[in-house]
C-alpha cells in the first residue's frame, strides 16, 4: 500500500457517504484532508473529529460547489491553509430523479450545476496549482449510469457522462505536467443517496450486480486511494468501474 504521507487532499462532499469514507481513508494513509460540505456542518465536524482521534489531520471547509465563486474560493482556501494541493476528489453530488417528460428545468440545472459544473470549476482552479507544482492527482466520482444511462435519471446520467468527458479531456491537457486525472464509476453503494430507494428498486438493482451484494463507501475509498497514490503514477484518463460487476465495458 503506497503512502500518501504529507499530501494535501481536498474531498468535496465529504460530510457523509462516499466522500466521508474517502476522507477517512486518505487521512489514514497520511494525507492532510480538507473535508468540504454544503449544509451538514455537524456531520462534517464529526468526520474531522474521527480523523483526528485516529491520529490524522483534517479540517472542514464549507462551500457550495455548484457556485463557481465558492468552488474557486474553496480551492484557494485549502491551498492557502495547507500550502499545497496534491489530490482533489470531485465527489459532491445530488440526485433529482424523474422521467424526462416531467423533469423540470430546475431539476436539470441543479444536478448539472452541482455534479458537473462543480467538478469543472474545482478542477480548473486545482489545475492551476498542480500545473505549477508539476504534480497532482484529480479523481472524479462519476457513476455507472454515466456509462449506461438510466430511466428516470436523464439529468444525473448526463452530468455523470459529462464528468467522464471532462476527465478524459483534462487528462490529455495536463499529462505533460504530470497531473493525472481519472474517474471512478461506482455502482450501487449503500449511502443516504441510495437508502431512500424503494425495496422494489433496490431489489431490481441488486439483480444487476454480478457479485450479488451492494457496495460500501469504503470500496470506493480504496479505489480513490490507489488512484491518488504513486502506485497509479502511469494511469491517467481512465474510468474505473467499482460496481461488483454491474457493467462490463
Ligand atoms: P450522499 O450520501 O448523498 O452525500 C452527498 C455529499 O455531497 C454530502 O457530503 C453533501 O454535503 C455533498 N454535497 C451535495 N451538494 C453539494 C454542494 N452543492 N456543494 C458541496 N457539497 C455538496 O451521496 P453519496 O452516495 O455518498 O455519493 C457521493 C458521490 O458518489 C456523488 O457524486 C454520487 O453521485 C456518486 N455516486 C454514488 C453512488 C451510490 O450508489 N451511492 C453511485 C454512483 C455514484 P451535505 O451533507 O453538506 O449536504
PDB file of C-alpha atoms and ligand atoms in Angstrom:
ATOM      1  CA  UNK A   1       0.000   0.000   0.000  1.00  0.00           C
ATOM      2  CA  UNK A   2       1.514   3.284  -1.120  1.00  0.00           C
ATOM      3  CA  UNK A   3       1.710   6.063   1.487  1.00  0.00           C
ATOM      4  CA  UNK A   4       0.080   9.448   0.990  1.00  0.00           C
ATOM      5  CA  UNK A   5       2.215  10.962   3.773  1.00  0.00           C
ATOM      6  CA  UNK A   6       2.066  14.783   3.792  1.00  0.00           C
ATOM      7  CA  UNK A   7      -0.018  15.004   0.630  1.00  0.00           C
ATOM      8  CA  UNK A   8      -2.827  17.544   0.783  1.00  0.00           C
ATOM      9  CA  UNK A   9      -6.205  16.259  -0.374  1.00  0.00           C
ATOM     10  CA  UNK A  10      -9.462  18.120  -0.985  1.00  0.00           C
ATOM     11  CA  UNK A  11     -12.571  15.911  -0.926  1.00  0.00           C
ATOM     12  CA  UNK A  12     -15.793  17.641  -1.946  1.00  0.00           C
ATOM     13  CA  UNK A  13     -18.991  16.439  -0.297  1.00  0.00           C
ATOM     14  CA  UNK A  14     -17.090  14.694   2.486  1.00  0.00           C
ATOM     15  CA  UNK A  15     -19.639  15.101   5.295  1.00  0.00           C
ATOM     16  CA  UNK A  16     -21.424  11.846   4.509  1.00  0.00           C
ATOM     17  CA  UNK A  17     -21.377   8.645   2.480  1.00  0.00           C
ATOM     18  CA  UNK A  18     -18.644   8.026  -0.054  1.00  0.00           C
ATOM     19  CA  UNK A  19     -16.892  11.367   0.492  1.00  0.00           C
ATOM     20  CA  UNK A  20     -16.619  10.784   4.253  1.00  0.00           C
ATOM     21  CA  UNK A  21     -15.129   7.327   3.650  1.00  0.00           C
ATOM     22  CA  UNK A  22     -12.684   8.782   1.128  1.00  0.00           C
ATOM     23  CA  UNK A  23     -11.610  11.467   3.618  1.00  0.00           C
ATOM     24  CA  UNK A  24     -11.048   8.877   6.364  1.00  0.00           C
ATOM     25  CA  UNK A  25      -9.116   6.529   4.068  1.00  0.00           C
ATOM     26  CA  UNK A  26      -6.834   9.231   2.636  1.00  0.00           C
ATOM     27  CA  UNK A  27      -6.151  10.531   6.163  1.00  0.00           C
ATOM     28  CA  UNK A  28      -5.379   7.014   7.397  1.00  0.00           C
ATOM     29  CA  UNK A  29      -2.712   6.827   4.694  1.00  0.00           C
ATOM     30  CA  UNK A  30      -1.098  10.066   5.864  1.00  0.00           C
ATOM     31  CA  UNK A  31      -2.782  12.747   3.773  1.00  0.00           C
ATOM     32  CA  UNK A  32      -3.867  16.088   5.254  1.00  0.00           C
ATOM     33  CA  UNK A  33      -7.531  16.228   4.288  1.00  0.00           C
ATOM     34  CA  UNK A  34      -9.832  19.158   3.552  1.00  0.00           C
ATOM     35  CA  UNK A  35     -13.378  17.968   4.321  1.00  0.00           C
ATOM     36  CA  UNK A  36     -15.807  20.013   2.223  1.00  0.00           C
ATOM     37  CA  UNK A  37     -19.547  20.097   2.835  1.00  0.00           C
ATOM     38  CA  UNK A  38     -22.512  22.209   1.741  1.00  0.00           C
ATOM     39  CA  UNK A  39     -25.009  22.174   4.613  1.00  0.00           C
ATOM     40  CA  UNK A  40     -24.182  19.352   7.053  1.00  0.00           C
ATOM     41  CA  UNK A  41     -21.818  21.227   9.378  1.00  0.00           C
ATOM     42  CA  UNK A  42     -22.175  18.805  12.300  1.00  0.00           C
ATOM     43  CA  UNK A  43     -21.597  15.737  10.141  1.00  0.00           C
ATOM     44  CA  UNK A  44     -18.511  17.314   8.566  1.00  0.00           C
ATOM     45  CA  UNK A  45     -17.149  18.248  12.001  1.00  0.00           C
ATOM     46  CA  UNK A  46     -17.720  14.644  13.113  1.00  0.00           C
ATOM     47  CA  UNK A  47     -15.717  13.346  10.136  1.00  0.00           C
ATOM     48  CA  UNK A  48     -12.826  15.649  11.067  1.00  0.00           C
ATOM     49  CA  UNK A  49     -13.066  14.665  14.755  1.00  0.00           C
ATOM     50  CA  UNK A  50     -12.949  10.979  13.810  1.00  0.00           C
ATOM     51  CA  UNK A  51      -9.858  11.521  11.644  1.00  0.00           C
ATOM     52  CA  UNK A  52      -8.127  13.449  14.417  1.00  0.00           C
ATOM     53  CA  UNK A  53      -8.994  10.784  17.017  1.00  0.00           C
ATOM     54  CA  UNK A  54      -7.342   8.248  14.736  1.00  0.00           C
ATOM     55  CA  UNK A  55      -4.188  10.394  14.671  1.00  0.00           C
ATOM     56  CA  UNK A  56      -4.766  12.063  11.305  1.00  0.00           C
ATOM     57  CA  UNK A  57      -5.056  15.673  10.177  1.00  0.00           C
ATOM     58  CA  UNK A  58      -8.168  17.238   8.655  1.00  0.00           C
ATOM     59  CA  UNK A  59     -10.125  20.491   8.566  1.00  0.00           C
ATOM     60  CA  UNK A  60     -13.632  21.459   7.475  1.00  0.00           C
ATOM     61  CA  UNK A  61     -14.316  23.805   4.568  1.00  0.00           C
ATOM     62  CA  UNK A  62     -17.891  24.897   3.882  1.00  0.00           C
ATOM     63  CA  UNK A  63     -18.633  25.695   0.236  1.00  0.00           C
ATOM     64  CA  UNK A  64     -21.409  25.053  -2.251  1.00  0.00           C
ATOM     65  CA  UNK A  65     -19.514  23.646  -5.243  1.00  0.00           C
ATOM     66  CA  UNK A  66     -22.403  24.444  -7.578  1.00  0.00           C
ATOM     67  CA  UNK A  67     -21.494  28.117  -7.175  1.00  0.00           C
ATOM     68  CA  UNK A  68     -18.350  28.818  -9.240  1.00  0.00           C
ATOM     69  CA  UNK A  69     -17.285  31.658  -6.944  1.00  0.00           C
ATOM     70  CA  UNK A  70     -17.482  29.457  -3.840  1.00  0.00           C
ATOM     71  CA  UNK A  71     -15.870  26.480  -5.599  1.00  0.00           C
ATOM     72  CA  UNK A  72     -12.898  28.543  -6.752  1.00  0.00           C
ATOM     73  CA  UNK A  73     -12.542  30.134  -3.316  1.00  0.00           C
ATOM     74  CA  UNK A  74     -12.607  26.646  -1.768  1.00  0.00           C
ATOM     75  CA  UNK A  75      -9.554  25.527  -3.739  1.00  0.00           C
ATOM     76  CA  UNK A  76      -7.767  28.752  -2.876  1.00  0.00           C
ATOM     77  CA  UNK A  77      -8.608  28.417   0.834  1.00  0.00           C
ATOM     78  CA  UNK A  78      -7.390  24.811   1.030  1.00  0.00           C
ATOM     79  CA  UNK A  79      -4.161  25.656  -0.800  1.00  0.00           C
ATOM     80  CA  UNK A  80      -3.566  28.654   1.464  1.00  0.00           C
ATOM     81  CA  UNK A  81      -4.299  26.659   4.629  1.00  0.00           C
ATOM     82  CA  UNK A  82      -2.030  23.691   3.841  1.00  0.00           C
ATOM     83  CA  UNK A  83       0.454  25.347   1.481  1.00  0.00           C
ATOM     84  CA  UNK A  84      -0.062  22.916  -1.387  1.00  0.00           C
ATOM     85  CA  UNK A  85      -2.675  20.758  -3.113  1.00  0.00           C
ATOM     86  CA  UNK A  86      -1.829  17.255  -4.327  1.00  0.00           C
ATOM     87  CA  UNK A  87      -5.120  15.357  -4.531  1.00  0.00           C
ATOM     88  CA  UNK A  88      -8.622  16.502  -5.469  1.00  0.00           C
ATOM     89  CA  UNK A  89     -11.627  14.207  -5.267  1.00  0.00           C
ATOM     90  CA  UNK A  90     -14.686  15.653  -7.003  1.00  0.00           C
ATOM     91  CA  UNK A  91     -17.294  13.703  -5.079  1.00  0.00           C
ATOM     92  CA  UNK A  92     -20.077  16.173  -4.185  1.00  0.00           C
ATOM     93  CA  UNK A  93     -23.258  15.124  -5.921  1.00  0.00           C
ATOM     94  CA  UNK A  94     -27.035  15.163  -5.781  1.00  0.00           C
ATOM     95  CA  UNK A  95     -29.948  13.430  -7.497  1.00  0.00           C
ATOM     96  CA  UNK A  96     -33.265  14.924  -8.602  1.00  0.00           C
ATOM     97  CA  UNK A  97     -34.796  11.903 -10.312  1.00  0.00           C
ATOM     98  CA  UNK A  98     -37.809  11.959 -12.627  1.00  0.00           C
ATOM     99  CA  UNK A  99     -38.902  10.819 -16.037  1.00  0.00           C
ATOM    100  CA  UNK A 100     -37.780  13.072 -18.879  1.00  0.00           C
ATOM    101  CA  UNK A 101     -41.183  14.478 -19.827  1.00  0.00           C
ATOM    102  CA  UNK A 102     -41.820  15.524 -16.240  1.00  0.00           C
ATOM    103  CA  UNK A 103     -38.309  16.755 -15.443  1.00  0.00           C
ATOM    104  CA  UNK A 104     -38.274  20.459 -14.587  1.00  0.00           C
ATOM    105  CA  UNK A 105     -35.633  22.899 -15.759  1.00  0.00           C
ATOM    106  CA  UNK A 106     -34.760  23.413 -12.087  1.00  0.00           C
ATOM    107  CA  UNK A 107     -34.089  19.704 -11.517  1.00  0.00           C
ATOM    108  CA  UNK A 108     -31.960  19.534 -14.656  1.00  0.00           C
ATOM    109  CA  UNK A 109     -29.975  22.644 -13.711  1.00  0.00           C
ATOM    110  CA  UNK A 110     -29.435  21.724 -10.059  1.00  0.00           C
ATOM    111  CA  UNK A 111     -27.962  18.333 -10.917  1.00  0.00           C
ATOM    112  CA  UNK A 112     -25.771  19.582 -13.760  1.00  0.00           C
ATOM    113  CA  UNK A 113     -24.556  22.568 -11.744  1.00  0.00           C
ATOM    114  CA  UNK A 114     -23.626  20.501  -8.693  1.00  0.00           C
ATOM    115  CA  UNK A 115     -22.321  17.302 -10.270  1.00  0.00           C
ATOM    116  CA  UNK A 116     -20.710  18.567 -13.472  1.00  0.00           C
ATOM    117  CA  UNK A 117     -20.126  22.316 -13.262  1.00  0.00           C
ATOM    118  CA  UNK A 118     -18.905  21.886  -9.683  1.00  0.00           C
ATOM    119  CA  UNK A 119     -16.306  19.343 -10.811  1.00  0.00           C
ATOM    120  CA  UNK A 120     -15.279  21.591 -13.721  1.00  0.00           C
ATOM    121  CA  UNK A 121     -14.806  24.670 -11.541  1.00  0.00           C
ATOM    122  CA  UNK A 122     -12.878  22.824  -8.823  1.00  0.00           C
ATOM    123  CA  UNK A 123     -10.716  21.100 -11.449  1.00  0.00           C
ATOM    124  CA  UNK A 124      -9.946  24.373 -13.237  1.00  0.00           C
ATOM    125  CA  UNK A 125      -8.823  26.042 -10.012  1.00  0.00           C
ATOM    126  CA  UNK A 126      -6.855  22.993  -8.821  1.00  0.00           C
ATOM    127  CA  UNK A 127      -5.166  22.536 -12.203  1.00  0.00           C
ATOM    128  CA  UNK A 128      -3.526  25.943 -11.883  1.00  0.00           C
ATOM    129  CA  UNK A 129      -1.922  24.919  -8.585  1.00  0.00           C
ATOM    130  CA  UNK A 130      -0.980  21.418  -9.747  1.00  0.00           C
ATOM    131  CA  UNK A 131       0.455  22.518 -13.104  1.00  0.00           C
ATOM    132  CA  UNK A 132       2.781  24.897 -11.270  1.00  0.00           C
ATOM    133  CA  UNK A 133       3.845  22.061  -8.962  1.00  0.00           C
ATOM    134  CA  UNK A 134       4.113  19.644 -11.902  1.00  0.00           C
ATOM    135  CA  UNK A 135       2.340  17.006  -9.852  1.00  0.00           C
ATOM    136  CA  UNK A 136      -1.164  16.094  -8.790  1.00  0.00           C
ATOM    137  CA  UNK A 137      -3.998  13.606  -8.992  1.00  0.00           C
ATOM    138  CA  UNK A 138      -7.614  14.514  -9.682  1.00  0.00           C
ATOM    139  CA  UNK A 139     -10.284  11.852  -9.219  1.00  0.00           C
ATOM    140  CA  UNK A 140     -13.829  12.407 -10.405  1.00  0.00           C
ATOM    141  CA  UNK A 141     -16.601  10.340  -8.836  1.00  0.00           C
ATOM    142  CA  UNK A 142     -18.853   9.609 -11.798  1.00  0.00           C
ATOM    143  CA  UNK A 143     -21.316   6.685 -11.847  1.00  0.00           C
ATOM    144  CA  UNK A 144     -22.102   3.537 -13.791  1.00  0.00           C
ATOM    145  CA  UNK A 145     -25.183   5.365 -15.059  1.00  0.00           C
ATOM    146  CA  UNK A 146     -22.826   7.801 -16.784  1.00  0.00           C
ATOM    147  CA  UNK A 147     -21.745   4.791 -18.838  1.00  0.00           C
ATOM    148  CA  UNK A 148     -25.075   3.030 -19.300  1.00  0.00           C
ATOM    149  CA  UNK A 149     -27.794   5.681 -18.843  1.00  0.00           C
ATOM    150  CA  UNK A 150     -30.758   5.101 -16.540  1.00  0.00           C
ATOM    151  CA  UNK A 151     -34.500   5.686 -16.946  1.00  0.00           C
ATOM    152  CA  UNK A 152     -35.566   8.459 -14.579  1.00  0.00           C
ATOM    153  CA  UNK A 153     -32.082   9.950 -14.316  1.00  0.00           C
ATOM    154  CA  UNK A 154     -31.541  11.884 -17.564  1.00  0.00           C
ATOM    155  CA  UNK A 155     -30.094  14.835 -15.626  1.00  0.00           C
ATOM    156  CA  UNK A 156     -27.871  12.725 -13.367  1.00  0.00           C
ATOM    157  CA  UNK A 157     -26.661  10.368 -16.113  1.00  0.00           C
ATOM    158  CA  UNK A 158     -25.896  13.306 -18.414  1.00  0.00           C
ATOM    159  CA  UNK A 159     -23.889  15.020 -15.668  1.00  0.00           C
ATOM    160  CA  UNK A 160     -22.033  11.810 -14.820  1.00  0.00           C
ATOM    161  CA  UNK A 161     -21.278  11.109 -18.506  1.00  0.00           C
ATOM    162  CA  UNK A 162     -20.108  14.717 -18.739  1.00  0.00           C
ATOM    163  CA  UNK A 163     -17.676  14.066 -15.896  1.00  0.00           C
ATOM    164  CA  UNK A 164     -16.149  11.267 -17.955  1.00  0.00           C
ATOM    165  CA  UNK A 165     -15.648  13.595 -20.928  1.00  0.00           C
ATOM    166  CA  UNK A 166     -14.194  16.181 -18.555  1.00  0.00           C
ATOM    167  CA  UNK A 167     -11.846  13.548 -17.093  1.00  0.00           C
ATOM    168  CA  UNK A 168     -10.540  12.378 -20.457  1.00  0.00           C
ATOM    169  CA  UNK A 169     -10.115  15.876 -21.901  1.00  0.00           C
ATOM    170  CA  UNK A 170      -8.363  17.324 -18.872  1.00  0.00           C
ATOM    171  CA  UNK A 171      -6.191  14.214 -18.571  1.00  0.00           C
ATOM    172  CA  UNK A 172      -4.928  14.919 -22.100  1.00  0.00           C
ATOM    173  CA  UNK A 173      -4.320  18.600 -21.296  1.00  0.00           C
ATOM    174  CA  UNK A 174      -2.458  18.035 -18.031  1.00  0.00           C
ATOM    175  CA  UNK A 175      -0.492  14.841 -18.682  1.00  0.00           C
ATOM    176  CA  UNK A 176       2.633  16.659 -19.825  1.00  0.00           C
ATOM    177  CA  UNK A 177       2.712  18.439 -16.437  1.00  0.00           C
ATOM    178  CA  UNK A 178       2.490  15.115 -14.556  1.00  0.00           C
ATOM    179  CA  UNK A 179      -1.024  15.854 -13.363  1.00  0.00           C
ATOM    180  CA  UNK A 180      -3.190  12.742 -13.632  1.00  0.00           C
ATOM    181  CA  UNK A 181      -6.965  12.810 -13.986  1.00  0.00           C
ATOM    182  CA  UNK A 182      -9.115   9.700 -13.588  1.00  0.00           C
ATOM    183  CA  UNK A 183     -12.735   8.839 -12.873  1.00  0.00           C
ATOM    184  CA  UNK A 184     -14.372   6.187 -10.763  1.00  0.00           C
ATOM    185  CA  UNK A 185     -17.780   4.861 -11.746  1.00  0.00           C
ATOM    186  CA  UNK A 186     -19.400   3.444  -8.611  1.00  0.00           C
ATOM    187  CA  UNK A 187     -22.258   1.010  -8.944  1.00  0.00           C
ATOM    188  CA  UNK A 188     -24.861   0.771  -6.168  1.00  0.00           C
ATOM    189  CA  UNK A 189     -23.217   1.920  -2.937  1.00  0.00           C
ATOM    190  CA  UNK A 190     -25.082   1.985   0.384  1.00  0.00           C
ATOM    191  CA  UNK A 191     -25.325   5.651   1.444  1.00  0.00           C
ATOM    192  CA  UNK A 192     -28.013   8.263   2.164  1.00  0.00           C
ATOM    193  CA  UNK A 193     -28.353   8.679  -1.615  1.00  0.00           C
ATOM    194  CA  UNK A 194     -29.488   5.093  -2.134  1.00  0.00           C
ATOM    195  CA  UNK A 195     -31.223   4.283   1.175  1.00  0.00           C
ATOM    196  CA  UNK A 196     -34.330   6.257   0.162  1.00  0.00           C
ATOM    197  CA  UNK A 197     -34.999   3.993  -2.825  1.00  0.00           C
ATOM    198  CA  UNK A 198     -37.989   1.666  -2.566  1.00  0.00           C
ATOM    199  CA  UNK A 199     -37.444  -2.040  -1.780  1.00  0.00           C
ATOM    200  CA  UNK A 200     -38.567  -2.855  -5.339  1.00  0.00           C
ATOM    201  CA  UNK A 201     -35.971  -0.543  -6.909  1.00  0.00           C
ATOM    202  CA  UNK A 202     -33.243  -1.895  -4.591  1.00  0.00           C
ATOM    203  CA  UNK A 203     -34.207  -5.479  -5.473  1.00  0.00           C
ATOM    204  CA  UNK A 204     -34.101  -4.672  -9.200  1.00  0.00           C
ATOM    205  CA  UNK A 205     -30.698  -3.000  -8.786  1.00  0.00           C
ATOM    206  CA  UNK A 206     -29.328  -5.964  -6.864  1.00  0.00           C
ATOM    207  CA  UNK A 207     -30.374  -8.228  -9.708  1.00  0.00           C
ATOM    208  CA  UNK A 208     -27.914  -6.350 -11.931  1.00  0.00           C
ATOM    209  CA  UNK A 209     -24.927  -6.864  -9.638  1.00  0.00           C
ATOM    210  CA  UNK A 210     -22.968  -9.970 -10.610  1.00  0.00           C
ATOM    211  CA  UNK A 211     -21.443 -10.226  -7.139  1.00  0.00           C
ATOM    212  CA  UNK A 212     -24.930 -10.166  -5.576  1.00  0.00           C
ATOM    213  CA  UNK A 213     -24.298  -7.512  -2.939  1.00  0.00           C
ATOM    214  CA  UNK A 214     -24.313  -3.723  -2.767  1.00  0.00           C
ATOM    215  CA  UNK A 215     -21.030  -1.871  -2.319  1.00  0.00           C
ATOM    216  CA  UNK A 216     -19.897   0.083   0.707  1.00  0.00           C
ATOM    217  CA  UNK A 217     -18.382   3.604   0.707  1.00  0.00           C
ATOM    218  CA  UNK A 218     -15.040   2.060   1.715  1.00  0.00           C
ATOM    219  CA  UNK A 219     -14.962   0.118  -1.565  1.00  0.00           C
ATOM    220  CA  UNK A 220     -14.874   3.416  -3.459  1.00  0.00           C
ATOM    221  CA  UNK A 221     -12.433   4.955  -0.977  1.00  0.00           C
ATOM    222  CA  UNK A 222      -9.918   2.156  -1.567  1.00  0.00           C
ATOM    223  CA  UNK A 223     -10.002   2.790  -5.316  1.00  0.00           C
ATOM    224  CA  UNK A 224      -9.583   6.542  -4.764  1.00  0.00           C
ATOM    225  CA  UNK A 225      -6.573   5.949  -2.506  1.00  0.00           C
ATOM    226  CA  UNK A 226      -4.969   3.791  -5.184  1.00  0.00           C
ATOM    227  CA  UNK A 227      -5.555   6.304  -7.998  1.00  0.00           C
ATOM    228  CA  UNK A 228      -4.257   9.108  -5.759  1.00  0.00           C
ATOM    229  CA  UNK A 229      -1.063   7.233  -4.940  1.00  0.00           C
ATOM    230  CA  UNK A 230       2.239   6.849  -6.745  1.00  0.00           C
ATOM    231  CA  UNK A 231       1.277   3.235  -7.441  1.00  0.00           C
ATOM    232  CA  UNK A 232      -1.022   4.707 -10.113  1.00  0.00           C
ATOM    233  CA  UNK A 233       1.634   7.053 -11.478  1.00  0.00           C
ATOM    234  CA  UNK A 234       1.247   5.752 -15.058  1.00  0.00           C
ATOM    235  CA  UNK A 235      -2.570   5.797 -15.057  1.00  0.00           C
ATOM    236  CA  UNK A 236      -4.467   8.786 -16.445  1.00  0.00           C
ATOM    237  CA  UNK A 237      -7.674   9.401 -18.373  1.00  0.00           C
ATOM    238  CA  UNK A 238      -9.224   6.153 -17.154  1.00  0.00           C
ATOM    239  CA  UNK A 239     -12.661   5.275 -15.829  1.00  0.00           C
ATOM    240  CA  UNK A 240     -12.562   2.591 -13.166  1.00  0.00           C
ATOM    241  CA  UNK A 241     -15.913   0.906 -12.507  1.00  0.00           C
ATOM    242  CA  UNK A 242     -16.232  -0.190  -8.875  1.00  0.00           C
ATOM    243  CA  UNK A 243     -19.572  -1.902  -9.098  1.00  0.00           C
ATOM    244  CA  UNK A 244     -19.438  -5.578  -8.163  1.00  0.00           C
ATOM    245  CA  UNK A 245     -19.803  -6.477 -11.825  1.00  0.00           C
ATOM    246  CA  UNK A 246     -22.790  -4.302 -12.768  1.00  0.00           C
ATOM    247  CA  UNK A 247     -21.211  -3.181 -16.019  1.00  0.00           C
ATOM    248  CA  UNK A 248     -18.615  -4.770 -18.229  1.00  0.00           C
ATOM    249  CA  UNK A 249     -17.498  -2.134 -20.735  1.00  0.00           C
TER     250      UNK A 249
HETATM  251  P1  LIG B   1     -24.669  11.367  -0.206  1.00  0.00           P
HETATM  252  O1  LIG B   1     -24.586  10.354   0.886  1.00  0.00           O
HETATM  253  O2  LIG B   1     -25.993  11.924  -0.589  1.00  0.00           O
HETATM  254  O3  LIG B   1     -23.634  12.567   0.149  1.00  0.00           O
HETATM  255  C1  LIG B   1     -23.525  13.635  -0.748  1.00  0.00           C
HETATM  256  C2  LIG B   1     -22.426  14.549  -0.300  1.00  0.00           C
HETATM  257  O4  LIG B   1     -22.305  15.614  -1.261  1.00  0.00           O
HETATM  258  C3  LIG B   1     -22.694  15.208   1.043  1.00  0.00           C
HETATM  259  O5  LIG B   1     -21.495  15.310   1.765  1.00  0.00           O
HETATM  260  C4  LIG B   1     -23.207  16.590   0.648  1.00  0.00           C
HETATM  261  O6  LIG B   1     -22.930  17.611   1.604  1.00  0.00           O
HETATM  262  C5  LIG B   1     -22.373  16.855  -0.588  1.00  0.00           C
HETATM  263  N1  LIG B   1     -22.939  17.888  -1.443  1.00  0.00           N
HETATM  264  C6  LIG B   1     -24.135  17.886  -2.080  1.00  0.00           C
HETATM  265  N2  LIG B   1     -24.293  19.028  -2.764  1.00  0.00           N
HETATM  266  C7  LIG B   1     -23.186  19.779  -2.540  1.00  0.00           C
HETATM  267  C8  LIG B   1     -22.761  21.059  -2.953  1.00  0.00           C
HETATM  268  N3  LIG B   1     -23.513  21.811  -3.765  1.00  0.00           N
HETATM  269  N4  LIG B   1     -21.555  21.507  -2.519  1.00  0.00           N
HETATM  270  C9  LIG B   1     -20.774  20.752  -1.691  1.00  0.00           C
HETATM  271  N5  LIG B   1     -21.134  19.529  -1.268  1.00  0.00           N
HETATM  272  C10 LIG B   1     -22.323  19.058  -1.686  1.00  0.00           C
HETATM  273  O7  LIG B   1     -24.063  10.776  -1.567  1.00  0.00           O
HETATM  274  P2  LIG B   1     -23.091   9.535  -1.856  1.00  0.00           P
HETATM  275  O8  LIG B   1     -23.944   8.362  -2.133  1.00  0.00           O
HETATM  276  O9  LIG B   1     -22.036   9.463  -0.826  1.00  0.00           O
HETATM  277  O10 LIG B   1     -22.481   9.990  -3.252  1.00  0.00           O
HETATM  278  C11 LIG B   1     -21.232  10.631  -3.379  1.00  0.00           C
HETATM  279  C12 LIG B   1     -20.891  10.741  -4.848  1.00  0.00           C
HETATM  280  O11 LIG B   1     -20.874   9.436  -5.425  1.00  0.00           O
HETATM  281  C13 LIG B   1     -21.919  11.528  -5.645  1.00  0.00           C
HETATM  282  O12 LIG B   1     -21.277  12.276  -6.648  1.00  0.00           O
HETATM  283  C14 LIG B   1     -22.770  10.453  -6.276  1.00  0.00           C
HETATM  284  O13 LIG B   1     -23.379  10.889  -7.455  1.00  0.00           O
HETATM  285  C15 LIG B   1     -21.726   9.385  -6.538  1.00  0.00           C
HETATM  286  N6  LIG B   1     -22.285   8.056  -6.683  1.00  0.00           N
HETATM  287  C16 LIG B   1     -22.971   7.464  -5.668  1.00  0.00           C
HETATM  288  C17 LIG B   1     -23.477   6.187  -5.859  1.00  0.00           C
HETATM  289  C18 LIG B   1     -24.234   5.457  -4.776  1.00  0.00           C
HETATM  290  O14 LIG B   1     -24.730   4.357  -5.062  1.00  0.00           O
HETATM  291  N7  LIG B   1     -24.321   5.962  -3.576  1.00  0.00           N
HETATM  292  C19 LIG B   1     -23.326   5.534  -7.089  1.00  0.00           C
HETATM  293  C20 LIG B   1     -22.631   6.179  -8.091  1.00  0.00           C
HETATM  294  C21 LIG B   1     -22.108   7.437  -7.886  1.00  0.00           C
HETATM  295  P3  LIG B   1     -24.007  17.994   2.760  1.00  0.00           P
HETATM  296  O15 LIG B   1     -24.012  16.819   3.691  1.00  0.00           O
HETATM  297  O16 LIG B   1     -23.438  19.204   3.383  1.00  0.00           O
HETATM  298  O17 LIG B   1     -25.296  18.163   2.054  1.00  0.00           O
END
